[in-house]
PDB file of C-alpha atoms in Angstrom:
ATOM      1  CA  UNK W 913      37.510  34.921   9.846  1.00 68.00           C
ATOM      2  CA  UNK W 914      35.958  35.483  13.273  1.00 75.00           C
ATOM      3  CA  UNK W 915      32.474  35.605  11.724  1.00 76.00           C
ATOM      4  CA  UNK W 916      33.090  32.398   9.798  1.00 79.00           C
ATOM      5  CA  UNK W 917      34.436  30.697  12.916  1.00 78.00           C
ATOM      6  CA  UNK W 918      31.359  31.730  14.908  1.00 80.00           C
ATOM      7  CA  UNK W 919      29.072  30.592  12.110  1.00 77.00           C
ATOM      8  CA  UNK W 920      30.855  27.228  11.898  1.00 83.00           C
ATOM      9  CA  UNK W 921      30.624  26.847  15.672  1.00 78.00           C
ATOM     10  CA  UNK W 922      26.873  27.518  15.655  1.00 82.00           C
ATOM     11  CA  UNK W 923      26.309  25.096  12.775  1.00 85.00           C
ATOM     12  CA  UNK W 924      28.331  22.369  14.497  1.00 87.00           C
ATOM     13  CA  UNK W 925      26.523  23.037  17.774  1.00 88.00           C
ATOM     14  CA  UNK W 926      23.099  22.828  16.113  1.00 90.00           C
ATOM     15  CA  UNK W 927      24.107  19.687  14.224  1.00 92.00           C
ATOM     16  CA  UNK W 928      25.226  17.983  17.431  1.00 93.00           C
ATOM     17  CA  UNK W 929      21.983  18.957  19.167  1.00 94.00           C
ATOM     18  CA  UNK W 930      19.977  17.449  16.325  1.00 95.00           C
ATOM     19  CA  UNK W 931      21.953  14.189  16.396  1.00 96.00           C
ATOM     20  CA  UNK W 932      21.691  13.887  20.183  1.00 95.00           C
ATOM     21  CA  UNK W 933      17.962  14.648  20.087  1.00 95.00           C
ATOM     22  CA  UNK W 934      17.283  12.092  17.348  1.00 96.00           C
ATOM     23  CA  UNK W 935      19.338   9.436  19.126  1.00 95.00           C
ATOM     24  CA  UNK W 936      17.646  10.093  22.463  1.00 94.00           C
ATOM     25  CA  UNK W 937      14.244  10.042  20.782  1.00 94.00           C
ATOM     26  CA  UNK W 938      14.954   6.592  19.309  1.00 95.00           C
ATOM     27  CA  UNK W 939      16.093   5.126  22.629  1.00 94.00           C
ATOM     28  CA  UNK W 940      13.204   6.784  24.467  1.00 93.00           C
ATOM     29  CA  UNK W 941      10.535   5.468  22.086  1.00 93.00           C
ATOM     30  CA  UNK W 942      12.016   1.969  22.350  1.00 93.00           C
ATOM     31  CA  UNK W 943      11.968   2.228  26.144  1.00 93.00           C
ATOM     32  CA  UNK W 944       8.232   3.020  26.262  1.00 94.00           C
ATOM     33  CA  UNK W 945       7.101   0.342  23.802  1.00 95.00           C
ATOM     34  CA  UNK W 946       4.557  -0.841  26.376  1.00 95.00           C
ATOM     35  CA  UNK W 947       2.897   2.576  26.289  1.00 95.00           C
ATOM     36  CA  UNK W 948       2.824   2.419  22.487  1.00 96.00           C
ATOM     37  CA  UNK W 949       1.238  -1.030  22.784  1.00 96.00           C
ATOM     38  CA  UNK W 950      -1.493   0.421  25.029  1.00 96.00           C
ATOM     39  CA  UNK W 951      -2.236   3.149  22.475  1.00 96.00           C
ATOM     40  CA  UNK W 952      -2.314   0.608  19.642  1.00 96.00           C
ATOM     41  CA  UNK W 953      -4.712  -1.645  21.534  1.00 95.00           C
ATOM     42  CA  UNK W 954      -7.081   1.226  22.364  1.00 94.00           C
ATOM     43  CA  UNK W 955      -7.000   2.409  18.731  1.00 93.00           C
ATOM     44  CA  UNK W 956      -7.810  -1.107  17.548  1.00 91.00           C
ATOM     45  CA  UNK W 957     -10.764  -1.320  19.923  1.00 91.00           C
ATOM     46  CA  UNK W 958     -12.018   2.082  18.754  1.00 89.00           C
ATOM     47  CA  UNK W 959     -11.943   1.105  15.086  1.00 85.00           C
ATOM     48  CA  UNK W 960     -13.499  -2.264  15.902  1.00 84.00           C
ATOM     49  CA  UNK W 961     -16.449  -0.538  17.578  1.00 81.00           C
ATOM     50  CA  UNK W 962     -17.375   0.872  14.153  1.00 76.00           C
ATOM     51  CA  UNK W 963     -15.957  -1.704  11.732  1.00 75.00           C
ATOM     52  CA  UNK W 964     -17.708  -4.749  13.184  1.00 73.00           C
ATOM     53  CA  UNK W 965     -21.246  -3.256  13.187  1.00 71.00           C
ATOM     54  CA  UNK W 966     -20.517  -1.752   9.774  1.00 68.00           C
ATOM     55  CA  UNK W 967     -19.646  -5.202   8.452  1.00 68.00           C
ATOM     56  CA  UNK W 968     -22.954  -6.475   9.812  1.00 67.00           C
ATOM     57  CA  UNK W 969     -24.856  -3.633   8.124  1.00 63.00           C
ATOM     58  CA  UNK W 970     -23.213  -4.385   4.772  1.00 61.00           C
ATOM     59  CA  UNK W 971     -23.881  -8.081   5.131  1.00 65.00           C
ATOM     60  CA  UNK W 972     -27.522  -7.346   5.908  1.00 65.00           C
ATOM     61  CA  UNK W 973     -27.762  -5.086   2.858  1.00 57.00           C
ATOM     62  CA  UNK W 974     -26.020  -7.477   0.462  1.00 57.00           C
ATOM     63  CA  UNK W 975     -27.667 -10.602   1.827  1.00 56.00           C
ATOM     64  CA  UNK W 976     -26.431 -13.794   0.193  1.00 51.00           C
ATOM     65  CA  UNK W 977     -25.793 -12.210  -3.185  1.00 52.00           C
ATOM     66  CA  UNK W 978     -22.553 -12.434  -5.129  1.00 47.00           C
ATOM     67  CA  UNK W 979     -22.023  -8.669  -4.960  1.00 50.00           C
ATOM     68  CA  UNK W 980     -19.115  -9.054  -2.556  1.00 50.00           C
ATOM     69  CA  UNK W 981     -17.149 -10.695  -5.342  1.00 52.00           C
ATOM     70  CA  UNK W 982     -17.416  -7.475  -7.331  1.00 51.00           C
ATOM     71  CA  UNK W 983     -15.954  -5.470  -4.465  1.00 49.00           C
ATOM     72  CA  UNK W 984     -12.731  -7.457  -4.232  1.00 52.00           C
ATOM     73  CA  UNK W 985     -11.173  -5.343  -6.980  1.00 52.00           C
ATOM     74  CA  UNK W 986     -12.228  -2.063  -5.343  1.00 50.00           C
ATOM     75  CA  UNK W 987     -15.253   0.231  -5.233  1.00 49.00           C
ATOM     76  CA  UNK W 988     -17.954  -0.895  -7.661  1.00 50.00           C
ATOM     77  CA  UNK W 989     -20.757   1.621  -8.201  1.00 48.00           C
ATOM     78  CA  UNK W 990     -23.138  -0.954  -9.664  1.00 54.00           C
ATOM     79  CA  UNK W 991     -22.630  -3.252  -6.700  1.00 53.00           C
ATOM     80  CA  UNK W 992     -23.327  -0.463  -4.231  1.00 52.00           C
ATOM     81  CA  UNK W 993     -26.417   0.548  -6.199  1.00 54.00           C
ATOM     82  CA  UNK W 994     -27.776  -2.953  -5.671  1.00 55.00           C
ATOM     83  CA  UNK W 995     -28.117  -2.147  -1.982  1.00 54.00           C
ATOM     84  CA  UNK W 996     -31.306  -0.318  -2.955  1.00 53.00           C
ATOM     85  CA  UNK W 997     -33.068   1.288  -0.002  1.00 55.00           C
ATOM     86  CA  UNK W 998     -30.359   0.014   2.375  1.00 60.00           C
ATOM     87  CA  UNK W 999     -27.710   2.218   0.726  1.00 62.00           C
ATOM     88  CA  UNK W1000     -28.890   5.367   2.500  1.00 67.00           C
ATOM     89  CA  UNK W1001     -28.849   3.683   5.903  1.00 67.00           C
ATOM     90  CA  UNK W1002     -25.375   2.236   5.257  1.00 67.00           C
ATOM     91  CA  UNK W1003     -24.001   5.640   4.223  1.00 71.00           C
ATOM     92  CA  UNK W1004     -25.639   7.274   7.241  1.00 71.00           C
ATOM     93  CA  UNK W1005     -24.185   4.661   9.561  1.00 72.00           C
ATOM     94  CA  UNK W1006     -20.750   5.013   8.006  1.00 73.00           C
ATOM     95  CA  UNK W1007     -20.825   8.823   8.329  1.00 78.00           C
ATOM     96  CA  UNK W1008     -21.835   8.682  11.986  1.00 79.00           C
ATOM     97  CA  UNK W1009     -19.252   6.003  12.670  1.00 78.00           C
ATOM     98  CA  UNK W1010     -16.501   7.989  10.962  1.00 81.00           C
ATOM     99  CA  UNK W1011     -17.414  11.105  12.955  1.00 85.00           C
ATOM    100  CA  UNK W1012     -17.322   9.101  16.191  1.00 86.00           C
ATOM    101  CA  UNK W1013     -13.912   7.623  15.335  1.00 87.00           C
ATOM    102  CA  UNK W1014     -12.476  11.071  14.515  1.00 88.00           C
ATOM    103  CA  UNK W1015     -13.888  12.672  17.667  1.00 91.00           C
ATOM    104  CA  UNK W1016     -12.939   9.900  20.077  1.00 92.00           C
ATOM    105  CA  UNK W1017      -9.626   9.483  18.253  1.00 92.00           C
ATOM    106  CA  UNK W1018      -8.809  13.162  18.816  1.00 93.00           C
ATOM    107  CA  UNK W1019      -9.662  12.898  22.521  1.00 94.00           C
ATOM    108  CA  UNK W1020      -7.758   9.631  22.889  1.00 95.00           C
ATOM    109  CA  UNK W1021      -4.687  11.046  21.136  1.00 94.00           C
ATOM    110  CA  UNK W1022      -4.809  14.089  23.408  1.00 95.00           C
ATOM    111  CA  UNK W1023      -5.124  11.873  26.482  1.00 96.00           C
ATOM    112  CA  UNK W1024      -2.264   9.517  25.672  1.00 96.00           C
ATOM    113  CA  UNK W1025       0.045  12.312  24.479  1.00 96.00           C
ATOM    114  CA  UNK W1026       0.373  13.416  28.098  1.00 94.00           C
ATOM    115  CA  UNK W1027       1.571   9.970  29.094  1.00 95.00           C
ATOM    116  CA  UNK W1028       3.991   9.782  26.159  1.00 95.00           C
ATOM    117  CA  UNK W1029       5.609  13.160  26.817  1.00 96.00           C
ATOM    118  CA  UNK W1030       5.907  12.437  30.530  1.00 94.00           C
ATOM    119  CA  UNK W1031       7.476   9.018  29.889  1.00 94.00           C
ATOM    120  CA  UNK W1032       9.976  10.556  27.445  1.00 93.00           C
ATOM    121  CA  UNK W1033      11.282  13.388  29.619  1.00 90.00           C
ATOM    122  CA  UNK W1034      14.860  13.198  30.876  1.00 80.00           C
ATOM    123  CA  UNK W1035      14.138  12.116  34.452  1.00 70.00           C
ATOM    124  CA  UNK W1036      11.684   9.357  33.493  1.00 70.00           C
ATOM    125  CA  UNK W1037      12.835   5.988  34.751  1.00 72.00           C
ATOM    126  CA  UNK W1038      11.560   2.546  33.864  1.00 84.00           C
ATOM    127  CA  UNK W1039       8.193   2.627  32.129  1.00 90.00           C
ATOM    128  CA  UNK W1040       5.212   2.249  34.454  1.00 92.00           C
ATOM    129  CA  UNK W1041       1.701   1.715  33.114  1.00 93.00           C
ATOM    130  CA  UNK W1042       0.210   3.261  36.270  1.00 93.00           C
ATOM    131  CA  UNK W1043       2.374   6.380  35.890  1.00 93.00           C
ATOM    132  CA  UNK W1044       1.579   6.482  32.179  1.00 95.00           C
ATOM    133  CA  UNK W1045      -2.172   6.641  32.815  1.00 96.00           C
ATOM    134  CA  UNK W1046      -1.714   9.041  35.738  1.00 95.00           C
ATOM    135  CA  UNK W1047       0.275  11.461  33.567  1.00 94.00           C
ATOM    136  CA  UNK W1048      -2.231  11.099  30.731  1.00 95.00           C
ATOM    137  CA  UNK W1049      -5.076  12.074  33.053  1.00 95.00           C
ATOM    138  CA  UNK W1050      -3.114  14.891  34.718  1.00 94.00           C
ATOM    139  CA  UNK W1051      -2.155  16.530  31.427  1.00 94.00           C
ATOM    140  CA  UNK W1052      -5.399  15.913  29.551  1.00 95.00           C
ATOM    141  CA  UNK W1053      -7.041  19.326  29.925  1.00 95.00           C
ATOM    142  CA  UNK W1054      -3.944  21.478  29.226  1.00 95.00           C
ATOM    143  CA  UNK W1055      -3.081  19.218  26.290  1.00 96.00           C
ATOM    144  CA  UNK W1056      -6.668  19.443  25.058  1.00 96.00           C
ATOM    145  CA  UNK W1057      -6.539  23.261  25.091  1.00 96.00           C
ATOM    146  CA  UNK W1058      -3.130  23.281  23.399  1.00 96.00           C
ATOM    147  CA  UNK W1059      -4.289  20.839  20.705  1.00 95.00           C
ATOM    148  CA  UNK W1060      -7.544  22.733  20.147  1.00 95.00           C
ATOM    149  CA  UNK W1061      -5.868  26.133  19.833  1.00 96.00           C
ATOM    150  CA  UNK W1062      -3.133  24.851  17.540  1.00 96.00           C
ATOM    151  CA  UNK W1063      -5.727  23.035  15.391  1.00 94.00           C
ATOM    152  CA  UNK W1064      -7.697  26.278  15.021  1.00 96.00           C
ATOM    153  CA  UNK W1065      -4.507  28.117  14.067  1.00 96.00           C
ATOM    154  CA  UNK W1066      -3.755  25.470  11.423  1.00 95.00           C
ATOM    155  CA  UNK W1067      -7.296  25.780  10.023  1.00 95.00           C
ATOM    156  CA  UNK W1068      -6.921  29.568   9.906  1.00 95.00           C
ATOM    157  CA  UNK W1069      -3.577  29.127   8.150  1.00 94.00           C
ATOM    158  CA  UNK W1070      -5.182  26.894   5.505  1.00 93.00           C
ATOM    159  CA  UNK W1071      -7.830  29.552   4.837  1.00 93.00           C
ATOM    160  CA  UNK W1072      -5.303  32.385   4.795  1.00 92.00           C
ATOM    161  CA  UNK W1073      -2.533  30.947   2.609  1.00 90.00           C
ATOM    162  CA  UNK W1074      -4.467  28.494   0.452  1.00 86.00           C
ATOM    163  CA  UNK W1075      -8.237  28.928   0.224  1.00 85.00           C
ATOM    164  CA  UNK W1076      -8.333  32.742  -0.088  1.00 87.00           C
ATOM    165  CA  UNK W1077      -5.487  33.147  -2.657  1.00 85.00           C
ATOM    166  CA  UNK W1078      -6.718  30.273  -4.841  1.00 78.00           C
ATOM    167  CA  UNK W1079     -10.303  31.581  -4.671  1.00 81.00           C
ATOM    168  CA  UNK W1080      -9.220  35.112  -5.650  1.00 81.00           C
ATOM    169  CA  UNK W1081      -7.155  33.870  -8.588  1.00 80.00           C
ATOM    170  CA  UNK W1082      -9.889  31.461  -9.654  1.00 72.00           C
ATOM    171  CA  UNK W1083     -12.542  34.204  -9.740  1.00 77.00           C
ATOM    172  CA  UNK W1084     -10.370  36.682 -11.623  1.00 70.00           C
ATOM    173  CA  UNK W1085     -11.525  37.111 -15.218  1.00 61.00           C
ATOM    174  CA  UNK W1086      -7.990  37.233 -16.602  1.00 59.00           C
ATOM    175  CA  UNK W1087      -6.739  34.224 -14.641  1.00 61.00           C
ATOM    176  CA  UNK W1088      -5.599  31.076 -16.422  1.00 67.00           C
ATOM    177  CA  UNK W1089      -5.269  27.477 -15.368  1.00 70.00           C
ATOM    178  CA  UNK W1090      -1.529  27.993 -15.159  1.00 74.00           C
ATOM    179  CA  UNK W1091      -1.936  30.901 -12.742  1.00 75.00           C
ATOM    180  CA  UNK W1092      -4.267  28.878 -10.537  1.00 76.00           C
ATOM    181  CA  UNK W1093      -1.823  25.967 -10.581  1.00 80.00           C
ATOM    182  CA  UNK W1094       1.162  28.178  -9.668  1.00 83.00           C
ATOM    183  CA  UNK W1095      -0.831  29.861  -6.902  1.00 83.00           C
ATOM    184  CA  UNK W1096      -1.802  26.450  -5.548  1.00 83.00           C
ATOM    185  CA  UNK W1097       1.824  25.283  -5.584  1.00 88.00           C
ATOM    186  CA  UNK W1098       3.077  28.434  -3.827  1.00 89.00           C
ATOM    187  CA  UNK W1099       0.257  28.368  -1.280  1.00 89.00           C
ATOM    188  CA  UNK W1100       0.804  24.687  -0.538  1.00 90.00           C
ATOM    189  CA  UNK W1101       4.546  25.250  -0.091  1.00 91.00           C
ATOM    190  CA  UNK W1102       3.967  28.158   2.291  1.00 92.00           C
ATOM    191  CA  UNK W1103       1.450  26.114   4.240  1.00 93.00           C
ATOM    192  CA  UNK W1104       3.794  23.130   4.623  1.00 93.00           C
ATOM    193  CA  UNK W1105       6.709  25.345   5.688  1.00 94.00           C
ATOM    194  CA  UNK W1106       4.480  27.095   8.227  1.00 95.00           C
ATOM    195  CA  UNK W1107       2.988  23.808   9.410  1.00 95.00           C
ATOM    196  CA  UNK W1108       6.433  22.639  10.532  1.00 96.00           C
ATOM    197  CA  UNK W1109       6.658  25.719  12.772  1.00 97.00           C
ATOM    198  CA  UNK W1110       3.210  25.122  14.262  1.00 97.00           C
ATOM    199  CA  UNK W1111       4.002  21.464  14.974  1.00 97.00           C
ATOM    200  CA  UNK W1112       7.164  22.578  16.755  1.00 97.00           C
ATOM    201  CA  UNK W1113       5.170  25.083  18.803  1.00 97.00           C
ATOM    202  CA  UNK W1114       2.644  22.419  19.802  1.00 97.00           C
ATOM    203  CA  UNK W1115       5.316  19.863  20.732  1.00 97.00           C
ATOM    204  CA  UNK W1116       7.413  22.356  22.696  1.00 97.00           C
ATOM    205  CA  UNK W1117       4.289  23.571  24.510  1.00 96.00           C
ATOM    206  CA  UNK W1118       3.356  20.046  25.566  1.00 96.00           C
ATOM    207  CA  UNK W1119       6.949  19.149  26.475  1.00 95.00           C
ATOM    208  CA  UNK W1120       7.117  22.254  28.692  1.00 95.00           C
ATOM    209  CA  UNK W1121       3.755  21.532  30.289  1.00 95.00           C
ATOM    210  CA  UNK W1122       4.732  18.064  31.565  1.00 93.00           C
ATOM    211  CA  UNK W1123       7.684  19.475  33.542  1.00 89.00           C
ATOM    212  CA  UNK W1124       5.453  21.984  35.335  1.00 85.00           C
ATOM    213  CA  UNK W1125       3.322  21.047  38.304  1.00 73.00           C
ATOM    214  CA  UNK W1126       0.541  23.526  37.470  1.00 81.00           C
ATOM    215  CA  UNK W1127      -1.621  23.502  34.363  1.00 83.00           C
ATOM    216  CA  UNK W1128      -0.591  26.576  32.381  1.00 88.00           C
ATOM    217  CA  UNK W1129      -1.611  25.784  28.825  1.00 91.00           C
ATOM    218  CA  UNK W1130      -1.580  29.378  27.526  1.00 93.00           C
ATOM    219  CA  UNK W1131       1.826  30.015  29.026  1.00 94.00           C
ATOM    220  CA  UNK W1132       2.947  26.713  27.501  1.00 95.00           C
ATOM    221  CA  UNK W1133       1.850  27.874  24.034  1.00 96.00           C
ATOM    222  CA  UNK W1134       3.739  31.127  24.552  1.00 95.00           C
ATOM    223  CA  UNK W1135       6.807  29.132  25.492  1.00 95.00           C
ATOM    224  CA  UNK W1136       6.311  26.987  22.401  1.00 96.00           C
ATOM    225  CA  UNK W1137       6.415  30.026  20.099  1.00 96.00           C
ATOM    226  CA  UNK W1138       9.405  31.619  21.856  1.00 95.00           C
ATOM    227  CA  UNK W1139      11.351  28.361  21.978  1.00 95.00           C
ATOM    228  CA  UNK W1140      10.667  27.605  18.320  1.00 96.00           C
ATOM    229  CA  UNK W1141      11.907  30.961  17.020  1.00 95.00           C
ATOM    230  CA  UNK W1142      14.721  31.331  19.570  1.00 93.00           C
ATOM    231  CA  UNK W1143      16.194  27.969  18.540  1.00 93.00           C
ATOM    232  CA  UNK W1144      14.919  28.014  14.965  1.00 94.00           C
ATOM    233  CA  UNK W1145      18.129  26.837  13.251  1.00 92.00           C
ATOM    234  CA  UNK W1146      18.319  23.683  15.354  1.00 93.00           C
ATOM    235  CA  UNK W1147      14.621  22.996  15.975  1.00 95.00           C
ATOM    236  CA  UNK W1148      13.355  23.460  12.411  1.00 96.00           C
ATOM    237  CA  UNK W1149      15.825  21.024  10.768  1.00 96.00           C
ATOM    238  CA  UNK W1150      15.082  18.530  13.536  1.00 97.00           C
ATOM    239  CA  UNK W1151      11.354  18.598  12.804  1.00 97.00           C
ATOM    240  CA  UNK W1152      11.998  18.453   9.055  1.00 97.00           C
ATOM    241  CA  UNK W1153      13.984  15.218   9.490  1.00 97.00           C
ATOM    242  CA  UNK W1154      11.291  13.702  11.708  1.00 97.00           C
ATOM    243  CA  UNK W1155       8.464  14.619   9.324  1.00 96.00           C
ATOM    244  CA  UNK W1156      10.343  13.366   6.257  1.00 96.00           C
ATOM    245  CA  UNK W1157      10.851   9.989   7.939  1.00 96.00           C
ATOM    246  CA  UNK W1158       7.148   9.859   8.899  1.00 95.00           C
ATOM    247  CA  UNK W1159       6.115  10.839   5.373  1.00 95.00           C
ATOM    248  CA  UNK W1160       8.355   8.222   3.748  1.00 95.00           C
ATOM    249  CA  UNK W1161       7.032   5.583   6.115  1.00 95.00           C
ATOM    250  CA  UNK W1162       3.434   6.595   5.314  1.00 92.00           C
ATOM    251  CA  UNK W1163       4.165   6.398   1.593  1.00 94.00           C
ATOM    252  CA  UNK W1164       5.780   2.981   2.105  1.00 92.00           C
ATOM    253  CA  UNK W1165       2.741   1.721   4.024  1.00 90.00           C
ATOM    254  CA  UNK W1166       0.305   2.919   1.352  1.00 89.00           C
ATOM    255  CA  UNK W1167       2.360   1.404  -1.466  1.00 90.00           C
ATOM    256  CA  UNK W1168       2.595  -1.941   0.341  1.00 88.00           C
ATOM    257  CA  UNK W1169      -1.004  -2.241   1.526  1.00 84.00           C
ATOM    258  CA  UNK W1170      -2.559  -0.962  -1.705  1.00 82.00           C
ATOM    259  CA  UNK W1171      -0.842  -3.719  -3.665  1.00 80.00           C
ATOM    260  CA  UNK W1172      -2.120  -6.529  -1.447  1.00 80.00           C
ATOM    261  CA  UNK W1173      -5.488  -8.094  -2.330  1.00 77.00           C
ATOM    262  CA  UNK W1174      -6.039 -11.136  -0.112  1.00 74.00           C
ATOM    263  CA  UNK W1175      -8.368 -13.733  -1.592  1.00 69.00           C
ATOM    264  CA  UNK W1176      -8.379 -16.325   1.197  1.00 74.00           C
ATOM    265  CA  UNK W1177      -9.074 -16.313   4.913  1.00 71.00           C
ATOM    266  CA  UNK W1178      -5.371 -16.827   5.676  1.00 77.00           C
ATOM    267  CA  UNK W1179      -4.510 -13.967   3.332  1.00 79.00           C
ATOM    268  CA  UNK W1180      -6.942 -11.652   5.090  1.00 77.00           C
ATOM    269  CA  UNK W1181      -5.432 -12.619   8.461  1.00 82.00           C
ATOM    270  CA  UNK W1182      -1.875 -11.932   7.253  1.00 86.00           C
ATOM    271  CA  UNK W1183      -3.000  -8.625   5.757  1.00 84.00           C
ATOM    272  CA  UNK W1184      -4.546  -7.638   9.088  1.00 85.00           C
ATOM    273  CA  UNK W1185      -1.411  -8.582  11.052  1.00 88.00           C
ATOM    274  CA  UNK W1186       0.829  -6.663   8.627  1.00 89.00           C
ATOM    275  CA  UNK W1187      -1.350  -3.553   8.708  1.00 89.00           C
ATOM    276  CA  UNK W1188      -1.430  -3.555  12.513  1.00 92.00           C
ATOM    277  CA  UNK W1189       2.332  -4.041  12.725  1.00 92.00           C
ATOM    278  CA  UNK W1190       2.829  -1.043  10.448  1.00 92.00           C
ATOM    279  CA  UNK W1191       0.372   0.984  12.523  1.00 93.00           C
ATOM    280  CA  UNK W1192       2.332   0.069  15.669  1.00 95.00           C
ATOM    281  CA  UNK W1193       5.527   1.357  14.018  1.00 95.00           C
ATOM    282  CA  UNK W1194       3.671   4.545  13.071  1.00 95.00           C
ATOM    283  CA  UNK W1195       2.900   5.195  16.754  1.00 96.00           C
ATOM    284  CA  UNK W1196       6.551   4.483  17.602  1.00 96.00           C
ATOM    285  CA  UNK W1197       7.606   7.137  15.081  1.00 96.00           C
ATOM    286  CA  UNK W1198       5.291   9.626  16.767  1.00 96.00           C
ATOM    287  CA  UNK W1199       6.869   8.766  20.128  1.00 96.00           C
ATOM    288  CA  UNK W1200      10.296   9.261  18.495  1.00 97.00           C
ATOM    289  CA  UNK W1201       9.214  12.760  17.461  1.00 97.00           C
ATOM    290  CA  UNK W1202       7.959  13.601  20.936  1.00 97.00           C
ATOM    291  CA  UNK W1203      11.135  12.286  22.546  1.00 96.00           C
ATOM    292  CA  UNK W1204      13.400  14.151  20.118  1.00 97.00           C
ATOM    293  CA  UNK W1205      11.638  17.484  20.649  1.00 96.00           C
ATOM    294  CA  UNK W1206      11.661  16.976  24.424  1.00 95.00           C
ATOM    295  CA  UNK W1207      15.395  16.295  24.359  1.00 95.00           C
ATOM    296  CA  UNK W1208      15.998  19.354  22.185  1.00 95.00           C
ATOM    297  CA  UNK W1209      14.148  21.467  24.750  1.00 95.00           C
ATOM    298  CA  UNK W1210      16.277  20.035  27.536  1.00 92.00           C
ATOM    299  CA  UNK W1211      19.474  20.688  25.584  1.00 92.00           C
ATOM    300  CA  UNK W1212      18.490  24.282  24.825  1.00 88.00           C
ATOM    301  CA  UNK W1213      17.562  25.148  28.389  1.00 80.00           C
ATOM    302  CA  UNK W1214      19.397  22.427  30.302  1.00 69.00           C
ATOM    303  CA  UNK W1215      16.132  21.833  32.163  1.00 46.00           C
ATOM    304  CA  UNK W1216      16.323  19.635  35.220  1.00 41.00           C
ATOM    305  CA  UNK W1217      13.061  17.779  34.708  1.00 43.00           C
ATOM    306  CA  UNK W1218      13.473  16.064  38.055  1.00 40.00           C
ATOM    307  CA  UNK W1219      12.593  19.362  39.723  1.00 39.00           C
ATOM    308  CA  UNK W1220       9.726  20.851  37.712  1.00 40.00           C
ATOM    309  CA  UNK W1221       8.750  24.439  38.463  1.00 40.00           C
TER     310      UNK W1221
END
């Protein structure tokens, strides 16, 4: 009976921590909507830097032909083939533009994450754009190292639990399609379960870093691992809930946008407004995750973030 009582107490305690963290994350993300707006605007400008010249390159390649009509229903190989010698230059431009967006996007996400985490900590008052940018700049390098190391760990995890097992099974002479499929399913499941842990480590590391005056990114990563496994039964379900909500929202966005095919100028404008509104909500959900993890850290350690060490 004593064991069951202790188990029930721990479950109730973890459940309450999760609810408090989720609630605080929602209120925190709503409080810093101006910071989310800044991130959205910068992301829009970044994409526009590539999309607008890309549109000009396609227009130059297509000229005044009616090929654009063929592309309204999706990718048309024959239409793209009509670009002739311009196709190679368009593909090259698109590849370089995509690489630039991914690189600058990674750096921009790293930069603004510092401002988000700092604005979401317990002692943060009313949102200040100046403080948001100051915190983003202050935490950029430790956040960059944390993001880089965790990204490398995730890549290594993909190779270890997915690429290597599937390759071994695929090259085996006695292997069947069923065996390859089962191996892929098991490997994917292990990867997703492990990915939740690594995301927790990264978020805890960054949440810890913003409450410390000195840049200690490696110590922050160590804290992230220890905090994740020390509070596993409250932290892991919390991250699962957050990721499920983000996944369902992503699926909802794809299902909505993929079914819309605007045919008029007004339709294109409405499609653009809707897509940007959904992207804004996506950033809010990320802020909700950051705020929830930060609150969980504060609950576990009762950290006074007004007096960082």
